[in-house]
């Protein structure tokens, strides 16, 4: 918790540089190949092969009820019909929109709360370690269990209404999870509860890595706390902030567990996000050819996001090395 | 720095508020787990934050004891789902750690597998929901559906990126001199890896394994799609708990939720130091 090793960009000595180079001898090459083989096989098995299979099925009308094996799916070939259906699938676009709304609310709120907490934890004070551990707990709770916690909290006779009743002095019995708007709010609150700690954790690690001498210099020059924060701390944390936001944006896009346990995507489709939508089409409508097309389209879009995030992380690692 | 009294007061007030908001949902579930059925759905004025008559009947109920107040007994106890979660998460962790550690060492020392960083990062970023159709088809074909070992295999692959990146940053940080000494003394590179490097890396290996285990233990979606009855895991089993007589079995679910939530929280606090590294793929360390 104390020492940090963020951008300590020291000069790499010649000796270290030599070690980092792959040794050319054949023993290392062979061993390196063998060591990476299991991971390569797993990647082929779960990523490359399934993706090809997904592409194949997405061009057909195949479903588990078709009565033929997936390898014979070409008998139900329908070209790019699934992909053109996708464009006019209002339920899909609705789900994407709701996923986007959840993201645009949750990620900034988590970021600001996490940053505020991290600022409070920047220097030492009594009880810091204990408070830190407790504040991290939500992100370690199994998401499905967290979903169930909030399902209970938001019952009409539950604690949330009880607290609101006490605060306002009137009896409040809102049926949170059966109201289309409030259900979405409840789901967002659960997400913010669970993932603000992650922002806090990452941002605090970045914050304590900001060089103290620059802050001291600025203080001597008469900069107040707010000015120091804006002109020194935030720019120094830029990469870390981008990484933290990228992680949450990507994870938030997948939102399923808590939400599905709390509302099942309902009432109606009020909280149906993209993962919930795909899950329902997969398990209820069983039109797997179509699901494969949706999934593949999403993967292609996300691949671009990945390459972007990778470059950022590689830059941060190099800055540190 | 700002050491004024008003700042300290503000800081403690803000932190106490954050602590309260953090703990209320957890404490409410814990309290619910020890409440008898009469207190489960008490509304409004009767709402109790603390069980009036604490009982272990919810825990006994999920492990198969019939409860007269619920009229029905569960058709099966929580023991098998807990076993399923344990087996699939443990073996999934083993697969990820073995493949990930070996690959991380191969890349870190010998520059093998240059494609792995990108491939594994993509694997981590993709929503599982978007690759599950082919996996479900393959698993049905291989007779792996609804087995803990089939689930463990998926977990092993899904968490491989975390194991790989964590171990890679640990290997990158490790001083090479000791390995060189082993080579000078005539050990083969494999011997250096197994006899010198791995024993030295025991603490990082343990942290990485715990990190990966938490991720596997936390899964809901994959188990929901790949298990149907025999080997459902704890979260899937929990979601299915309800009875036609009483509807939601609040207390029983809360008891099960508590059982599921405690191990990862303890493990997570134990490996706090490495959480940032694990979550950011080594881009940032604490």
PDB file of N, CA and C in Angstrom, chain A residues 78-140:
ATOM      1  N   UNK A  78     -28.584 -19.056 -45.569  1.00  0.00           N
ATOM      2  CA  UNK A  78     -29.416 -17.924 -45.957  1.00  0.00           C
ATOM      3  C   UNK A  78     -28.581 -16.671 -46.229  1.00  0.00           C
ATOM      4  N   UNK A  79     -27.308 -16.899 -46.511  1.00  0.00           N
ATOM      5  CA  UNK A  79     -26.456 -15.776 -46.886  1.00  0.00           C
ATOM      6  C   UNK A  79     -26.362 -14.755 -45.766  1.00  0.00           C
ATOM      7  N   UNK A  80     -26.581 -13.500 -46.102  1.00  0.00           N
ATOM      8  CA  UNK A  80     -26.422 -12.446 -45.110  1.00  0.00           C
ATOM      9  C   UNK A  80     -27.761 -11.985 -44.538  1.00  0.00           C
ATOM     10  N   UNK A  81     -28.799 -12.852 -44.658  1.00  0.00           N
ATOM     11  CA  UNK A  81     -30.123 -12.463 -44.186  1.00  0.00           C
ATOM     12  C   UNK A  81     -30.110 -12.109 -42.700  1.00  0.00           C
ATOM     13  N   UNK A  82     -29.353 -12.893 -41.890  1.00  0.00           N
ATOM     14  CA  UNK A  82     -29.298 -12.599 -40.460  1.00  0.00           C
ATOM     15  C   UNK A  82     -28.752 -11.209 -40.213  1.00  0.00           C
ATOM     16  N   UNK A  83     -27.729 -10.857 -41.009  1.00  0.00           N
ATOM     17  CA  UNK A  83     -27.095  -9.556 -40.804  1.00  0.00           C
ATOM     18  C   UNK A  83     -28.022  -8.417 -41.226  1.00  0.00           C
ATOM     19  N   UNK A  84     -28.825  -8.649 -42.266  1.00  0.00           N
ATOM     20  CA  UNK A  84     -29.731  -7.564 -42.656  1.00  0.00           C
ATOM     21  C   UNK A  84     -30.912  -7.487 -41.688  1.00  0.00           C
ATOM     22  N   UNK A  85     -31.312  -8.634 -41.097  1.00  0.00           N
ATOM     23  CA  UNK A  85     -32.363  -8.603 -40.071  1.00  0.00           C
ATOM     24  C   UNK A  85     -31.930  -7.763 -38.879  1.00  0.00           C
ATOM     25  N   UNK A  86     -30.668  -7.919 -38.559  1.00  0.00           N
ATOM     26  CA  UNK A  86     -30.092  -7.276 -37.384  1.00  0.00           C
ATOM     27  C   UNK A  86     -30.264  -5.755 -37.435  1.00  0.00           C
ATOM     28  N   UNK A  87     -30.140  -5.219 -38.644  1.00  0.00           N
ATOM     29  CA  UNK A  87     -30.217  -3.766 -38.789  1.00  0.00           C
ATOM     30  C   UNK A  87     -31.597  -3.251 -38.408  1.00  0.00           C
ATOM     31  N   UNK A  88     -32.639  -4.058 -38.675  1.00  0.00           N
ATOM     32  CA  UNK A  88     -33.992  -3.565 -38.395  1.00  0.00           C
ATOM     33  C   UNK A  88     -34.606  -4.198 -37.155  1.00  0.00           C
ATOM     34  N   UNK A  89     -33.742  -4.782 -36.287  1.00  0.00           N
ATOM     35  CA  UNK A  89     -34.248  -5.422 -35.075  1.00  0.00           C
ATOM     36  C   UNK A  89     -34.354  -4.377 -33.966  1.00  0.00           C
ATOM     37  N   UNK A  90     -35.562  -3.873 -33.751  1.00  0.00           N
ATOM     38  CA  UNK A  90     -35.736  -2.779 -32.797  1.00  0.00           C
ATOM     39  C   UNK A  90     -35.396  -3.182 -31.368  1.00  0.00           C
ATOM     40  N   UNK A  91     -35.670  -4.461 -31.047  1.00  0.00           N
ATOM     41  CA  UNK A  91     -35.392  -4.891 -29.684  1.00  0.00           C
ATOM     42  C   UNK A  91     -33.875  -4.884 -29.434  1.00  0.00           C
ATOM     43  N   UNK A  92     -33.126  -5.260 -30.464  1.00  0.00           N
ATOM     44  CA  UNK A  92     -31.667  -5.234 -30.350  1.00  0.00           C
ATOM     45  C   UNK A  92     -31.158  -3.818 -30.140  1.00  0.00           C
ATOM     46  N   UNK A  93     -31.661  -2.879 -30.941  1.00  0.00           N
ATOM     47  CA  UNK A  93     -31.205  -1.493 -30.811  1.00  0.00           C
ATOM     48  C   UNK A  93     -31.632  -0.894 -29.491  1.00  0.00           C
ATOM     49  N   UNK A  94     -32.832  -1.294 -29.030  1.00  0.00           N
ATOM     50  CA  UNK A  94     -33.278  -0.852 -27.711  1.00  0.00           C
ATOM     51  C   UNK A  94     -32.337  -1.344 -26.626  1.00  0.00           C
ATOM     52  N   UNK A  95     -31.941  -2.615 -26.737  1.00  0.00           N
ATOM     53  CA  UNK A  95     -31.032  -3.192 -25.738  1.00  0.00           C
ATOM     54  C   UNK A  95     -29.682  -2.491 -25.787  1.00  0.00           C
ATOM     55  N   UNK A  96     -29.192  -2.209 -26.994  1.00  0.00           N
ATOM     56  CA  UNK A  96     -27.920  -1.503 -27.125  1.00  0.00           C
ATOM     57  C   UNK A  96     -28.020  -0.111 -26.505  1.00  0.00           C
ATOM     58  N   UNK A  97     -29.127   0.557 -26.751  1.00  0.00           N
ATOM     59  CA  UNK A  97     -29.342   1.891 -26.226  1.00  0.00           C
ATOM     60  C   UNK A  97     -29.330   1.881 -24.700  1.00  0.00           C
ATOM     61  N   UNK A  98     -30.048   0.895 -24.100  1.00  0.00           N
ATOM     62  CA  UNK A  98     -30.087   0.816 -22.637  1.00  0.00           C
ATOM     63  C   UNK A  98     -28.700   0.494 -22.075  1.00  0.00           C
ATOM     64  N   UNK A  99     -27.963  -0.377 -22.774  1.00  0.00           N
ATOM     65  CA  UNK A  99     -26.597  -0.671 -22.336  1.00  0.00           C
ATOM     66  C   UNK A  99     -25.781   0.607 -22.325  1.00  0.00           C
ATOM     67  N   UNK A 100     -25.984   1.419 -23.365  1.00  0.00           N
ATOM     68  CA  UNK A 100     -25.264   2.677 -23.487  1.00  0.00           C
ATOM     69  C   UNK A 100     -25.664   3.650 -22.371  1.00  0.00           C
ATOM     70  N   UNK A 101     -26.973   3.717 -22.080  1.00  0.00           N
ATOM     71  CA  UNK A 101     -27.452   4.614 -21.030  1.00  0.00           C
ATOM     72  C   UNK A 101     -26.853   4.218 -19.678  1.00  0.00           C
ATOM     73  N   UNK A 102     -26.879   2.912 -19.386  1.00  0.00           N
ATOM     74  CA  UNK A 102     -26.314   2.437 -18.123  1.00  0.00           C
ATOM     75  C   UNK A 102     -24.837   2.834 -18.041  1.00  0.00           C
ATOM     76  N   UNK A 103     -24.129   2.670 -19.159  1.00  0.00           N
ATOM     77  CA  UNK A 103     -22.707   2.964 -19.176  1.00  0.00           C
ATOM     78  C   UNK A 103     -22.438   4.453 -18.971  1.00  0.00           C
ATOM     79  N   UNK A 104     -23.220   5.260 -19.662  1.00  0.00           N
ATOM     80  CA  UNK A 104     -22.968   6.710 -19.644  1.00  0.00           C
ATOM     81  C   UNK A 104     -23.298   7.310 -18.276  1.00  0.00           C
ATOM     82  N   UNK A 105     -24.154   6.618 -17.512  1.00  0.00           N
ATOM     83  CA  UNK A 105     -24.430   7.087 -16.152  1.00  0.00           C
ATOM     84  C   UNK A 105     -23.436   6.467 -15.167  1.00  0.00           C
ATOM     85  N   UNK A 106     -23.293   5.135 -15.222  1.00  0.00           N
ATOM     86  CA  UNK A 106     -22.524   4.433 -14.190  1.00  0.00           C
ATOM     87  C   UNK A 106     -21.041   4.771 -14.222  1.00  0.00           C
ATOM     88  N   UNK A 107     -20.423   4.719 -15.410  1.00  0.00           N
ATOM     89  CA  UNK A 107     -18.972   4.867 -15.453  1.00  0.00           C
ATOM     90  C   UNK A 107     -18.526   6.237 -14.934  1.00  0.00           C
ATOM     91  N   UNK A 108     -19.126   7.350 -15.381  1.00  0.00           N
ATOM     92  CA  UNK A 108     -18.697   8.641 -14.818  1.00  0.00           C
ATOM     93  C   UNK A 108     -18.963   8.754 -13.315  1.00  0.00           C
ATOM     94  N   UNK A 109     -20.112   8.248 -12.850  1.00  0.00           N
ATOM     95  CA  UNK A 109     -20.391   8.332 -11.414  1.00  0.00           C
ATOM     96  C   UNK A 109     -19.357   7.527 -10.635  1.00  0.00           C
ATOM     97  N   UNK A 110     -19.073   6.297 -11.109  1.00  0.00           N
ATOM     98  CA  UNK A 110     -18.069   5.472 -10.442  1.00  0.00           C
ATOM     99  C   UNK A 110     -16.714   6.175 -10.448  1.00  0.00           C
ATOM    100  N   UNK A 111     -16.393   6.806 -11.584  1.00  0.00           N
ATOM    101  CA  UNK A 111     -15.108   7.488 -11.697  1.00  0.00           C
ATOM    102  C   UNK A 111     -15.007   8.641 -10.703  1.00  0.00           C
ATOM    103  N   UNK A 112     -16.032   9.488 -10.653  1.00  0.00           N
ATOM    104  CA  UNK A 112     -15.971  10.659  -9.787  1.00  0.00           C
ATOM    105  C   UNK A 112     -15.951  10.259  -8.313  1.00  0.00           C
ATOM    106  N   UNK A 113     -16.811   9.288  -7.952  1.00  0.00           N
ATOM    107  CA  UNK A 113     -16.809   8.824  -6.560  1.00  0.00           C
ATOM    108  C   UNK A 113     -15.465   8.190  -6.212  1.00  0.00           C
ATOM    109  N   UNK A 114     -14.952   7.377  -7.136  1.00  0.00           N
ATOM    110  CA  UNK A 114     -13.673   6.705  -6.896  1.00  0.00           C
ATOM    111  C   UNK A 114     -12.547   7.711  -6.755  1.00  0.00           C
ATOM    112  N   UNK A 115     -12.564   8.731  -7.605  1.00  0.00           N
ATOM    113  CA  UNK A 115     -11.512   9.750  -7.558  1.00  0.00           C
ATOM    114  C   UNK A 115     -11.602  10.545  -6.252  1.00  0.00           C
ATOM    115  N   UNK A 116     -12.842  10.893  -5.852  1.00  0.00           N
ATOM    116  CA  UNK A 116     -13.018  11.648  -4.612  1.00  0.00           C
ATOM    117  C   UNK A 116     -12.495  10.840  -3.428  1.00  0.00           C
ATOM    118  N   UNK A 117     -12.857   9.558  -3.380  1.00  0.00           N
ATOM    119  CA  UNK A 117     -12.388   8.705  -2.282  1.00  0.00           C
ATOM    120  C   UNK A 117     -10.876   8.575  -2.312  1.00  0.00           C
ATOM    121  N   UNK A 118     -10.319   8.385  -3.520  1.00  0.00           N
ATOM    122  CA  UNK A 118      -8.870   8.235  -3.638  1.00  0.00           C
ATOM    123  C   UNK A 118      -8.165   9.477  -3.125  1.00  0.00           C
ATOM    124  N   UNK A 119      -8.719  10.658  -3.420  1.00  0.00           N
ATOM    125  CA  UNK A 119      -8.110  11.901  -2.948  1.00  0.00           C
ATOM    126  C   UNK A 119      -8.091  11.940  -1.416  1.00  0.00           C
ATOM    127  N   UNK A 120      -9.184  11.455  -0.807  1.00  0.00           N
ATOM    128  CA  UNK A 120      -9.238  11.435   0.655  1.00  0.00           C
ATOM    129  C   UNK A 120      -8.201  10.479   1.247  1.00  0.00           C
ATOM    130  N   UNK A 121      -7.830   9.452   0.466  1.00  0.00           N
ATOM    131  CA  UNK A 121      -6.908   8.437   0.972  1.00  0.00           C
ATOM    132  C   UNK A 121      -5.459   8.711   0.561  1.00  0.00           C
ATOM    133  N   UNK A 122      -5.198   9.884  -0.042  1.00  0.00           N
ATOM    134  CA  UNK A 122      -3.872  10.112  -0.615  1.00  0.00           C
ATOM    135  C   UNK A 122      -2.775  10.163   0.444  1.00  0.00           C
ATOM    136  N   UNK A 123      -3.062  10.739   1.614  1.00  0.00           N
ATOM    137  CA  UNK A 123      -2.022  10.728   2.651  1.00  0.00           C
ATOM    138  C   UNK A 123      -2.471   9.884   3.842  1.00  0.00           C
ATOM    139  N   UNK A 124      -1.557   9.685   4.782  1.00  0.00           N
ATOM    140  CA  UNK A 124      -1.845   8.762   5.884  1.00  0.00           C
ATOM    141  C   UNK A 124      -2.707   9.406   6.951  1.00  0.00           C
ATOM    142  N   UNK A 125      -3.568   8.591   7.544  1.00  0.00           N
ATOM    143  CA  UNK A 125      -4.378   9.044   8.671  1.00  0.00           C
ATOM    144  C   UNK A 125      -4.789   7.802   9.441  1.00  0.00           C
ATOM    145  N   UNK A 126      -5.118   7.947  10.718  1.00  0.00           N
ATOM    146  CA  UNK A 126      -5.441   6.759  11.520  1.00  0.00           C
ATOM    147  C   UNK A 126      -6.648   6.003  10.952  1.00  0.00           C
ATOM    148  N   UNK A 127      -6.536   4.704  10.868  1.00  0.00           N
ATOM    149  CA  UNK A 127      -7.638   3.870  10.402  1.00  0.00           C
ATOM    150  C   UNK A 127      -7.627   3.644   8.908  1.00  0.00           C
ATOM    151  N   UNK A 128      -6.643   4.216   8.209  1.00  0.00           N
ATOM    152  CA  UNK A 128      -6.627   4.165   6.755  1.00  0.00           C
ATOM    153  C   UNK A 128      -6.673   2.737   6.205  1.00  0.00           C
ATOM    154  N   UNK A 129      -5.831   1.865   6.747  1.00  0.00           N
ATOM    155  CA  UNK A 129      -5.743   0.504   6.196  1.00  0.00           C
ATOM    156  C   UNK A 129      -7.064  -0.254   6.328  1.00  0.00           C
ATOM    157  N   UNK A 130      -7.679  -0.127   7.509  1.00  0.00           N
ATOM    158  CA  UNK A 130      -8.936  -0.829   7.759  1.00  0.00           C
ATOM    159  C   UNK A 130     -10.035  -0.302   6.829  1.00  0.00           C
ATOM    160  N   UNK A 131     -10.154   1.038   6.746  1.00  0.00           N
ATOM    161  CA  UNK A 131     -11.188   1.635   5.892  1.00  0.00           C
ATOM    162  C   UNK A 131     -10.980   1.205   4.447  1.00  0.00           C
ATOM    163  N   UNK A 132      -9.716   1.208   4.037  1.00  0.00           N
ATOM    164  CA  UNK A 132      -9.374   0.815   2.663  1.00  0.00           C
ATOM    165  C   UNK A 132      -9.872  -0.599   2.370  1.00  0.00           C
ATOM    166  N   UNK A 133      -9.579  -1.527   3.285  1.00  0.00           N
ATOM    167  CA  UNK A 133     -10.000  -2.914   3.070  1.00  0.00           C
ATOM    168  C   UNK A 133     -11.513  -3.033   2.978  1.00  0.00           C
ATOM    169  N   UNK A 134     -12.208  -2.315   3.866  1.00  0.00           N
ATOM    170  CA  UNK A 134     -13.672  -2.417   3.859  1.00  0.00           C
ATOM    171  C   UNK A 134     -14.236  -1.836   2.560  1.00  0.00           C
ATOM    172  N   UNK A 135     -13.683  -0.702   2.142  1.00  0.00           N
ATOM    173  CA  UNK A 135     -14.216  -0.061   0.939  1.00  0.00           C
ATOM    174  C   UNK A 135     -14.004  -0.914  -0.307  1.00  0.00           C
ATOM    175  N   UNK A 136     -13.020  -1.802  -0.272  1.00  0.00           N
ATOM    176  CA  UNK A 136     -12.784  -2.648  -1.455  1.00  0.00           C
ATOM    177  C   UNK A 136     -13.731  -3.842  -1.523  1.00  0.00           C
ATOM    178  N   UNK A 137     -14.421  -4.129  -0.427  1.00  0.00           N
ATOM    179  CA  UNK A 137     -15.195  -5.373  -0.356  1.00  0.00           C
ATOM    180  C   UNK A 137     -16.227  -5.571  -1.478  1.00  0.00           C
ATOM    181  N   UNK A 138     -16.997  -4.535  -1.847  1.00  0.00           N
ATOM    182  CA  UNK A 138     -18.053  -4.808  -2.830  1.00  0.00           C
ATOM    183  C   UNK A 138     -17.557  -5.455  -4.117  1.00  0.00           C
ATOM    184  N   UNK A 139     -16.371  -5.050  -4.604  1.00  0.00           N
ATOM    185  CA  UNK A 139     -15.921  -5.612  -5.873  1.00  0.00           C
ATOM    186  C   UNK A 139     -15.549  -7.081  -5.770  1.00  0.00           C
ATOM    187  N   UNK A 140     -15.411  -7.589  -4.550  1.00  0.00           N
ATOM    188  CA  UNK A 140     -15.077  -9.004  -4.400  1.00  0.00           C
ATOM    189  C   UNK A 140     -16.307  -9.866  -4.157  1.00  0.00           C
TER     190      UNK A 140
END
